[in-house]
mmCIF file of C-alpha atoms in Angstrom:
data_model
loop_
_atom_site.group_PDB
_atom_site.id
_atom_site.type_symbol
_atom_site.label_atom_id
_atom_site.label_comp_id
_atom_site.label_asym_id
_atom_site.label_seq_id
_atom_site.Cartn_x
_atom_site.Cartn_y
_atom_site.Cartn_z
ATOM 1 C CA UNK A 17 -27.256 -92.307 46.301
ATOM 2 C CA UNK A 18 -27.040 -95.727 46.822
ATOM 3 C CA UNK A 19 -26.238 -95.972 42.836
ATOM 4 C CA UNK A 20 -23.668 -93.433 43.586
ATOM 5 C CA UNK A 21 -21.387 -95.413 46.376
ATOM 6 C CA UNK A 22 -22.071 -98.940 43.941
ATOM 7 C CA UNK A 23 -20.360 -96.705 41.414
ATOM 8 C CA UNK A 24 -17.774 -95.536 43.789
ATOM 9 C CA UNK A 25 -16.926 -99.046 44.960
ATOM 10 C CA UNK A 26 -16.506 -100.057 40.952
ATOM 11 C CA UNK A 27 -14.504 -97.156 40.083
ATOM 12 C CA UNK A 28 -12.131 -98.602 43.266
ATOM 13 C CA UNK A 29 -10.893 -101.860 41.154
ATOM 14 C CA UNK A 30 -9.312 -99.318 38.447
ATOM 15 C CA UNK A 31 -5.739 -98.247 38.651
ATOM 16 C CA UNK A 32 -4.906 -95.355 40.153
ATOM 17 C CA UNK A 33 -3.803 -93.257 37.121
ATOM 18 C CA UNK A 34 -6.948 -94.239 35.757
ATOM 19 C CA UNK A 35 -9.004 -93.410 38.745
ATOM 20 C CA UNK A 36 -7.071 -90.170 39.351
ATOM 21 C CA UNK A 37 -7.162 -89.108 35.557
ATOM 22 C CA UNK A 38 -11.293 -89.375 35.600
ATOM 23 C CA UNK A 39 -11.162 -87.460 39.088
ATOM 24 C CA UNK A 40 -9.700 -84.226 37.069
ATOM 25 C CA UNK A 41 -11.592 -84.584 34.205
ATOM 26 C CA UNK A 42 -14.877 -84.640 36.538
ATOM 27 C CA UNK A 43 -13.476 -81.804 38.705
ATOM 28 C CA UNK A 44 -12.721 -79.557 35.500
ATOM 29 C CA UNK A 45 -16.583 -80.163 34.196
ATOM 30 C CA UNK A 46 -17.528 -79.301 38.003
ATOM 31 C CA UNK A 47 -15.580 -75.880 37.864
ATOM 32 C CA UNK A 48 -17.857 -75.085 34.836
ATOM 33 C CA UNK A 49 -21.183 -75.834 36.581
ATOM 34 C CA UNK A 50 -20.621 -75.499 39.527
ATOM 35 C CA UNK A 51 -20.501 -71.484 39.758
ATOM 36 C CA UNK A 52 -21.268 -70.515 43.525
ATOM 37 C CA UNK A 53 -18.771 -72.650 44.806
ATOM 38 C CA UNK A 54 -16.794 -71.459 41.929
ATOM 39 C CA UNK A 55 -17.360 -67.810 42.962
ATOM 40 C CA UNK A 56 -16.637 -69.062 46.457
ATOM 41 C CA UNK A 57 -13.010 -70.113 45.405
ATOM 42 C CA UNK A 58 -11.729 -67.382 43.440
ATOM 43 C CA UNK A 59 -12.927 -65.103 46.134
ATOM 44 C CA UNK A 60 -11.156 -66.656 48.534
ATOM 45 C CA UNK A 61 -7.914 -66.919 46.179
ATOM 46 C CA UNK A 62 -8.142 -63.214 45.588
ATOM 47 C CA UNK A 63 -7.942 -62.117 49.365
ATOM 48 C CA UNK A 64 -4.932 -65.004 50.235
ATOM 49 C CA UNK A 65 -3.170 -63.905 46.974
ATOM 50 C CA UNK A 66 -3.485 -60.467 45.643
ATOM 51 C CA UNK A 67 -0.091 -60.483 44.297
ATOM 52 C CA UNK A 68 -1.238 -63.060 42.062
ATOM 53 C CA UNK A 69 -2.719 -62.488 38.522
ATOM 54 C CA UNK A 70 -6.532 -63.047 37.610
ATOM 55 C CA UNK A 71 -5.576 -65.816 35.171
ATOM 56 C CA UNK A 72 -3.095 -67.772 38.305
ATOM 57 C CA UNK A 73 -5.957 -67.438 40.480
ATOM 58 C CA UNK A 74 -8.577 -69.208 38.449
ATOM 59 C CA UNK A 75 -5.274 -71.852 37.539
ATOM 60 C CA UNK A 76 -5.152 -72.861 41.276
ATOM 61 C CA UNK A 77 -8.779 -72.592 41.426
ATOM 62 C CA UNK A 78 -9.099 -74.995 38.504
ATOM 63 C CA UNK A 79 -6.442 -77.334 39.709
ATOM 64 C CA UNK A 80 -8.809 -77.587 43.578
ATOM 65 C CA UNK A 81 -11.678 -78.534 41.786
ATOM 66 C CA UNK A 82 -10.062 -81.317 39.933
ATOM 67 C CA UNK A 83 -8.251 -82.154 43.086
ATOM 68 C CA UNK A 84 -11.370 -81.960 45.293
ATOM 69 C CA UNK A 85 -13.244 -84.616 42.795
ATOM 70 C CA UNK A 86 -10.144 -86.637 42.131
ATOM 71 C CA UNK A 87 -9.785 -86.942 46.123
ATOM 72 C CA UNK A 88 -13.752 -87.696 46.117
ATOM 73 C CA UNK A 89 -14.154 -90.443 43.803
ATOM 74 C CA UNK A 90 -10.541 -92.011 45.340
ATOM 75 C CA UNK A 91 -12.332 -92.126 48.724
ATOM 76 C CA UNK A 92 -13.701 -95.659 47.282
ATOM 77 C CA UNK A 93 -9.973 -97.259 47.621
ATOM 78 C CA UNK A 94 -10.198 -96.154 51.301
ATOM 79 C CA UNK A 95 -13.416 -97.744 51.930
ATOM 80 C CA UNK A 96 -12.778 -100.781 50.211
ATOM 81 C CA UNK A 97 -9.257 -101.297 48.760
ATOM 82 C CA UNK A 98 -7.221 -104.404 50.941
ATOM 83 C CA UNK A 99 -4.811 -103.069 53.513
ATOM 84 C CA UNK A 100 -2.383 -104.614 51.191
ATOM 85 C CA UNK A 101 -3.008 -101.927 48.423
ATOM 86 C CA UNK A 102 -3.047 -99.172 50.979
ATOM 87 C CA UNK A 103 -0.333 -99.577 52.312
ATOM 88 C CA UNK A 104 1.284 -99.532 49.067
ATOM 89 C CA UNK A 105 -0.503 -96.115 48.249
ATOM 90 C CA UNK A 106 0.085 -94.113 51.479
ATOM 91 C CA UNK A 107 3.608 -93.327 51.668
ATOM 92 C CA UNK A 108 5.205 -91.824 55.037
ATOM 93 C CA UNK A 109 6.854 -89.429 55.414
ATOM 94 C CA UNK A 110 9.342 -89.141 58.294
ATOM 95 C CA UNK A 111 7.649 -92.268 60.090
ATOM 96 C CA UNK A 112 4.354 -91.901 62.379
ATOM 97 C CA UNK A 113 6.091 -90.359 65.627
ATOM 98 C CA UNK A 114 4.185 -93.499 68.141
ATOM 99 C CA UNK A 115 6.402 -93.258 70.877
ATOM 100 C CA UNK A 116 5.186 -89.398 71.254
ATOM 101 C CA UNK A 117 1.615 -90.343 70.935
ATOM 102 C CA UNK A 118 2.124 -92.841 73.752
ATOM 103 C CA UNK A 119 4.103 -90.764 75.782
ATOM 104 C CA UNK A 120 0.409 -88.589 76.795
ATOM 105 C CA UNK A 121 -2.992 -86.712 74.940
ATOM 106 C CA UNK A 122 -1.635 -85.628 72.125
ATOM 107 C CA UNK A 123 -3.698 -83.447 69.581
ATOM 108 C CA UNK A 124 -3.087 -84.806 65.724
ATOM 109 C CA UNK A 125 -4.069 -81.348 63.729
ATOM 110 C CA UNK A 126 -5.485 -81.922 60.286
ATOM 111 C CA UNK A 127 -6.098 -78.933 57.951
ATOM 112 C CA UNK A 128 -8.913 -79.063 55.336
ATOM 113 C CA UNK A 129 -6.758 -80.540 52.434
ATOM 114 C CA UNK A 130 -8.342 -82.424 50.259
ATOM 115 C CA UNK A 131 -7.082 -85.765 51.293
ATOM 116 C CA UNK A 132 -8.269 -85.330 55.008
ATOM 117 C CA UNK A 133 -9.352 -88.536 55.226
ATOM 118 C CA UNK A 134 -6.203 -90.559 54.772
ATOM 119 C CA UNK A 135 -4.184 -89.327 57.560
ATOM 120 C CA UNK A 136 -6.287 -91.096 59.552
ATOM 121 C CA UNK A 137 -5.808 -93.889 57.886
ATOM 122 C CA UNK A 138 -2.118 -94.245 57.668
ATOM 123 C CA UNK A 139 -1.849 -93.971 61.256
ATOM 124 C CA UNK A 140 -4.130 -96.791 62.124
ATOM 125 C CA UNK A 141 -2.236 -99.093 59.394
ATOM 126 C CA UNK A 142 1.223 -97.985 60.639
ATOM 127 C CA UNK A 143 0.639 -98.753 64.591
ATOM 128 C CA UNK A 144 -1.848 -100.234 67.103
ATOM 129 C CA UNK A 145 -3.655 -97.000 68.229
ATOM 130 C CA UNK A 146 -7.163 -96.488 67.735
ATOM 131 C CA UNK A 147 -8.213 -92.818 67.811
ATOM 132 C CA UNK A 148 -11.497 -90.421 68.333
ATOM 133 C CA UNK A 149 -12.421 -87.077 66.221
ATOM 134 C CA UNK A 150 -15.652 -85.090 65.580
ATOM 135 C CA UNK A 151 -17.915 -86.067 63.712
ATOM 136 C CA UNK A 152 -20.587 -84.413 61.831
ATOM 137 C CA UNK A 153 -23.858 -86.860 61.053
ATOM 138 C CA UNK A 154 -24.705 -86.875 57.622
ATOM 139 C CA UNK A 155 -28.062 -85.823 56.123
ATOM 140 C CA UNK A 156 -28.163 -88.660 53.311
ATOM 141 C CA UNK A 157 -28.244 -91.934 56.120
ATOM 142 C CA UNK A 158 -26.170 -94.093 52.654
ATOM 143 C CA UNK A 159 -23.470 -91.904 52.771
ATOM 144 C CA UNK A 160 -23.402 -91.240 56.546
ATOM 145 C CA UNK A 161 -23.205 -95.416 57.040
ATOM 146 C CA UNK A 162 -20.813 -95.480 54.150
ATOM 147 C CA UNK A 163 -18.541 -92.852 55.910
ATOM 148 C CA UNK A 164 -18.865 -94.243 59.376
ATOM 149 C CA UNK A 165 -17.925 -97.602 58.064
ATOM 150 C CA UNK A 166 -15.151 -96.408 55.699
ATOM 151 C CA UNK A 167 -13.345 -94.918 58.582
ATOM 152 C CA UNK A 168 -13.793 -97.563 61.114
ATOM 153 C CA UNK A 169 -12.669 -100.668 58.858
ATOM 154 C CA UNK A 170 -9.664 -101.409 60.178
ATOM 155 C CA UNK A 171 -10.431 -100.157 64.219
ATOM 156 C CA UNK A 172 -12.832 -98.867 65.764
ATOM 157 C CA UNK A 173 -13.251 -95.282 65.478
ATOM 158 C CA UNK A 174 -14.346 -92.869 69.015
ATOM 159 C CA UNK A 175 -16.776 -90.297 67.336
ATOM 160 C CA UNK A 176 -17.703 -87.082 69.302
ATOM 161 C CA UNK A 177 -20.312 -84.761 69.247
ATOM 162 C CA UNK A 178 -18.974 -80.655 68.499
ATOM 163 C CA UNK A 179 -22.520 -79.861 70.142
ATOM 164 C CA UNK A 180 -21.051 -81.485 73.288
ATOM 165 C CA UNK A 181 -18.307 -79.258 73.615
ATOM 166 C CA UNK A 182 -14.587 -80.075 74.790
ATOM 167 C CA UNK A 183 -14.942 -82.102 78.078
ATOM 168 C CA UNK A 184 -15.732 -85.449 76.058
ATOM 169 C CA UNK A 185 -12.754 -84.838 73.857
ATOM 170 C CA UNK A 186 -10.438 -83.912 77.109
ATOM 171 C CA UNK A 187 -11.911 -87.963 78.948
ATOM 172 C CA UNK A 188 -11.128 -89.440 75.852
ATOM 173 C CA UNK A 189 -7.762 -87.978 75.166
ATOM 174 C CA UNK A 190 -7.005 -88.775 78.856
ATOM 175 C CA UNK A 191 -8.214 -92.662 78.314
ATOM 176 C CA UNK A 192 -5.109 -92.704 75.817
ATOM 177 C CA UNK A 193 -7.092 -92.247 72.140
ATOM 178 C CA UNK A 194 -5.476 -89.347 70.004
ATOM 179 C CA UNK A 195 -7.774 -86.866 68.930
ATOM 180 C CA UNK A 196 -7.525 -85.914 64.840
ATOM 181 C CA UNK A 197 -9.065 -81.798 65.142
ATOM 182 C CA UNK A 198 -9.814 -80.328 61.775
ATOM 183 C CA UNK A 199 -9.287 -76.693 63.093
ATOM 184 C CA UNK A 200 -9.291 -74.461 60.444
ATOM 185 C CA UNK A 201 -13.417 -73.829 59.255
ATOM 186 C CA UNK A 202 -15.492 -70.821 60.184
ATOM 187 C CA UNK A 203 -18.014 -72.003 62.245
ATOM 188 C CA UNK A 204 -18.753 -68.521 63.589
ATOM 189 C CA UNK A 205 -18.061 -66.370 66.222
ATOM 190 C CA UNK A 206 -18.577 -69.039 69.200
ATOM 191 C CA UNK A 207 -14.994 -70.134 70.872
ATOM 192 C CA UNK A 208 -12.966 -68.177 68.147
ATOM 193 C CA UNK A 209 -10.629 -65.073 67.879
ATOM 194 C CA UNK A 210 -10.448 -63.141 64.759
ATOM 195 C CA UNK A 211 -6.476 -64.258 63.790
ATOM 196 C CA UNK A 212 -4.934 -63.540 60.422
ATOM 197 C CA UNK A 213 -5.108 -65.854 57.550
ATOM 198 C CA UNK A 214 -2.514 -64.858 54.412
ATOM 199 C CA UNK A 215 -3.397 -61.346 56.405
ATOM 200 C CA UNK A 216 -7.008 -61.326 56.381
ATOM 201 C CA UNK A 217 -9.010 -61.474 59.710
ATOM 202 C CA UNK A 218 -10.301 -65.290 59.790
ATOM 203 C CA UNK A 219 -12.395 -66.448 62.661
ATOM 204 C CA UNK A 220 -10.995 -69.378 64.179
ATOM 205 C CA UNK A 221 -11.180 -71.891 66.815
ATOM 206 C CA UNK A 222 -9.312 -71.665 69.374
ATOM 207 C CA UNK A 223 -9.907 -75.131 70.888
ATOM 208 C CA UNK A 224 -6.488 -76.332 69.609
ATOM 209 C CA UNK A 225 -4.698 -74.227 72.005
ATOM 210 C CA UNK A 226 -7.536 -74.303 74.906
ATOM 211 C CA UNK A 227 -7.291 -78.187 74.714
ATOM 212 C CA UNK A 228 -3.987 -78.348 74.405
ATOM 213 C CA UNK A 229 -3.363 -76.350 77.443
ATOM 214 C CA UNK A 230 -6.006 -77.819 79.191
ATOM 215 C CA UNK A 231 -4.475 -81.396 79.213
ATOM 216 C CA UNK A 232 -0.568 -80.746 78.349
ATOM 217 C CA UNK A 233 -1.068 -82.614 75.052
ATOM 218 C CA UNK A 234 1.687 -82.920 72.366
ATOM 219 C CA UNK A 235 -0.192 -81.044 69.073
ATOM 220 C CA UNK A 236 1.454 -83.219 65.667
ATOM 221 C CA UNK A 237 -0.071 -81.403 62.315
ATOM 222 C CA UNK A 238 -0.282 -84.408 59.821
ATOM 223 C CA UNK A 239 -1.006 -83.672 56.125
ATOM 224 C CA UNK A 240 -1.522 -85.721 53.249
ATOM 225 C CA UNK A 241 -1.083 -84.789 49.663
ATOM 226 C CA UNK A 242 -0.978 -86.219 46.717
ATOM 227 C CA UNK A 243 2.092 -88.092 45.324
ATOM 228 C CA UNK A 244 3.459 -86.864 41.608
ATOM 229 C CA UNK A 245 2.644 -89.398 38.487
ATOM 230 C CA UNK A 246 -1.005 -90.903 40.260
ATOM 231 C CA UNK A 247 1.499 -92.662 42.261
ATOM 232 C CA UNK A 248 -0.430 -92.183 45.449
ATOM 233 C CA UNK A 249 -0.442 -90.127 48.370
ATOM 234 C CA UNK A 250 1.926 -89.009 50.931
ATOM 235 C CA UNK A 251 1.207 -88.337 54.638
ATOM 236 C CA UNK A 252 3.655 -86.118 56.836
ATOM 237 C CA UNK A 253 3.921 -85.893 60.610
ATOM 238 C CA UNK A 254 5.739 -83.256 61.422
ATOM 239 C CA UNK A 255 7.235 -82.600 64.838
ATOM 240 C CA UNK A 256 5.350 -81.687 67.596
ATOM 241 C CA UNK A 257 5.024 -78.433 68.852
ATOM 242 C CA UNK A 258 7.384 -77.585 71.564
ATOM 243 C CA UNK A 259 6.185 -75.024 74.118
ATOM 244 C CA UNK A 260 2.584 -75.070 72.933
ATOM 245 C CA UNK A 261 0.011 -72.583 73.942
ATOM 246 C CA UNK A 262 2.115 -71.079 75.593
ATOM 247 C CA UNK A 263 0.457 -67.886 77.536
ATOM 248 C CA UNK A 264 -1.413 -66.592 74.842
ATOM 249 C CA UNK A 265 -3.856 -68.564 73.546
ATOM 250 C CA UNK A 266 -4.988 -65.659 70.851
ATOM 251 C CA UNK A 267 -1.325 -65.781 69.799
ATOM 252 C CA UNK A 268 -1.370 -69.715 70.236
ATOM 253 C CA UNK A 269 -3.847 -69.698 67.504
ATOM 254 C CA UNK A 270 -2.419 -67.278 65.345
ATOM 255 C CA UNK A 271 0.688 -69.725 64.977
ATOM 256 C CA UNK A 272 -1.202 -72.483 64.266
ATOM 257 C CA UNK A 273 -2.737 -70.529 60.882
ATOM 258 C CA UNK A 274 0.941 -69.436 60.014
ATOM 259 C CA UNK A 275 1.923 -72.605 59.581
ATOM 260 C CA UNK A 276 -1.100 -73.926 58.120
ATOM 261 C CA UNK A 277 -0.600 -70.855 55.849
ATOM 262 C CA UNK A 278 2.956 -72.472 54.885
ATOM 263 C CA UNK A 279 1.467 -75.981 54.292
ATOM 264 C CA UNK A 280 -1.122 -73.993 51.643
ATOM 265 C CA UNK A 281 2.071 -72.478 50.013
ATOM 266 C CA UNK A 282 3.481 -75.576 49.557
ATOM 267 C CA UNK A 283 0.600 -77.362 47.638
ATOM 268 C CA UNK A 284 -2.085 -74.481 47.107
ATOM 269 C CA UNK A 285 -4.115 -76.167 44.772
ATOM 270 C CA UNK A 286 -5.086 -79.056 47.574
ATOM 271 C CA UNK A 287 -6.358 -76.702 50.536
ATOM 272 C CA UNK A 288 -9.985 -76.502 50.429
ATOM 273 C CA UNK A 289 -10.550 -72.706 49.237
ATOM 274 C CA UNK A 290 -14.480 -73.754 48.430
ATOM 275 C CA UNK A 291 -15.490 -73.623 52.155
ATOM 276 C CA UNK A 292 -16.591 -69.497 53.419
ATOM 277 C CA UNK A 293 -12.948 -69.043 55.111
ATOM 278 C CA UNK A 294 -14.222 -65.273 55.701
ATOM 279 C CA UNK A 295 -17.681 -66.107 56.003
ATOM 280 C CA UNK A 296 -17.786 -64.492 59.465
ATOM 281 C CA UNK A 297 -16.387 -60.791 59.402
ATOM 282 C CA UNK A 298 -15.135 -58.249 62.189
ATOM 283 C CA UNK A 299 -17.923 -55.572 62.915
ATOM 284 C CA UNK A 300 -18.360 -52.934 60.331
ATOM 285 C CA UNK A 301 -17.449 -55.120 57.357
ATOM 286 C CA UNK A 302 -19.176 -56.491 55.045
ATOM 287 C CA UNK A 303 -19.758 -59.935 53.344
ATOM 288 C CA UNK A 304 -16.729 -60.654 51.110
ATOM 289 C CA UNK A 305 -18.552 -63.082 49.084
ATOM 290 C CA UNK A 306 -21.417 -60.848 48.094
ATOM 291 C CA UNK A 307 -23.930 -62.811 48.226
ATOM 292 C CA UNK A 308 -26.917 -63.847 51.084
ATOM 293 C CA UNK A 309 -25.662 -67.043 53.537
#
């Protein structure tokens, strides 16, 4: 491993064409040996697009894995590029909305693309807030310290614990740091509703719109993808949500997946279709992915 981030941290001198171009080409050998998570992709694909032929599916399914590596092996220019070069890189679009952010807790929601990491990123070069998420310790302690560093480079970083549940994210959101939720993984049954995703029951969390209400916080999705030509990568705030949760938090949350379900439309190769979306299923049906968990 620790050969691995050396190699990641050479690879980060090389141009970005370059660097993206060797991304693909590792992502398309991936998608040939890599056959659960392969299996795990096109099933996925299948149930969000039926309307889709067998040969577009495994297309978009093809173009995520090279996306997914590409995104991988360009984590080394976040670690370790100058601010210089990343500012250069991460384009914005629309401007980072500050004033709203200061103006009270304010949820930043960040679907599982594939360039989750930079959103982040662009908001601490663009402004002087710091900010807290989850976060997940890793089982390899090289990457784990080369994460934690990675994302705390330029200020420091609040991490939480999920195992501690929402009151730690409600104090810090309250002390003034924004809180970037990655809201769209099936981690079972616990604090999620059954909502549609591209019409097919997904369990999700519901902590967006139970934190949200529970503090009055201003919810601003930001998504990066990836700019045409290796050219870099382009972050978008977009508006935040007026009259959110409303009443309904079950209806709160189904909202939140129809627009994430727009964002997927708009770059479907870049949402991350090799995590077990369905993984957990309504009573009575069975395991889409045929095959043991």
């Amino acid at each position: 491993m620790r050969a691995l981030i050396a190699l990641m941290w050479l690879l980060h001198w090389l141009p970005l064409p370059l660097l993206g171009r060797l991304g693909e080409g590792l992502g398309s050998l991936l998608f040939i040996i890599m056959k659960p998570r392969r299996h795990i992709t096109l099933t996925n694909l299948r149930l969000c697009f039926p309307e889709k032929t067998e040969a577009e599916r495994e297309t978009i399914a093809k173009q995520h894995f090279q996306a997914y590596a590409r995104s991988a092996l360009e984590r080394g220019i976040l670690w370790w590029a100058s601010e210089k070069r990343l500012k250069r890189l991460i384009k914005i679009d629309s401007g980072v909305p500050i004033d709203v952010i200061k103006s009270g807790p304010t949820i930043l929601l960040c679907p599982h693309f594939v360039c989750l990491e930079i959103p982040g990123i662009a908001l601490v070069l663009n402004s002087d807030l710091s900010i807290c998420t989850i976060y997940s310790k890793q089982q390899n302690k090289i990457v784990d310290q080369a994460l934690l560093k990675g994302r705390s480079r330029f200020r420091p970083v609040t991490l939480l614990s999920r195992e501690k549940g929402v009151k730690p994210i409600i104090r810090a959101m309250r002390d003034g740091l924004p809180f970037i939720m990655l809201p769209d993984m099936d981690f079972g049954l616990r604090d999620a509703e059954f909502v549609p995703f591209f019409g097919r029951p997904a369990a999700t969390l519901t902590a967006t719109a139970r934190i949200a209400a529970a503090t009055h916080a201003n919810v601003i999705p930001m998504i990066t993808t990836f700019l045409p030509n290796y050219k870099g990568w382009k972050t978008t705030f977009y508006p935040a949500w007026e009259n959110y949760p409303g009443e309904d938090i079950v209806e709160a949350t189904r909202k939140m997946n129809a627009f994430i379900e727009q964002r997927v439309l708009e770059a479907p190769a870049e949402y991350f279709w090799a995590h077990k979306r369905f993984k957990t299923q309504p009573e009575g049906l069975t395991n889409v992915y045929g095959q043991d968990d």
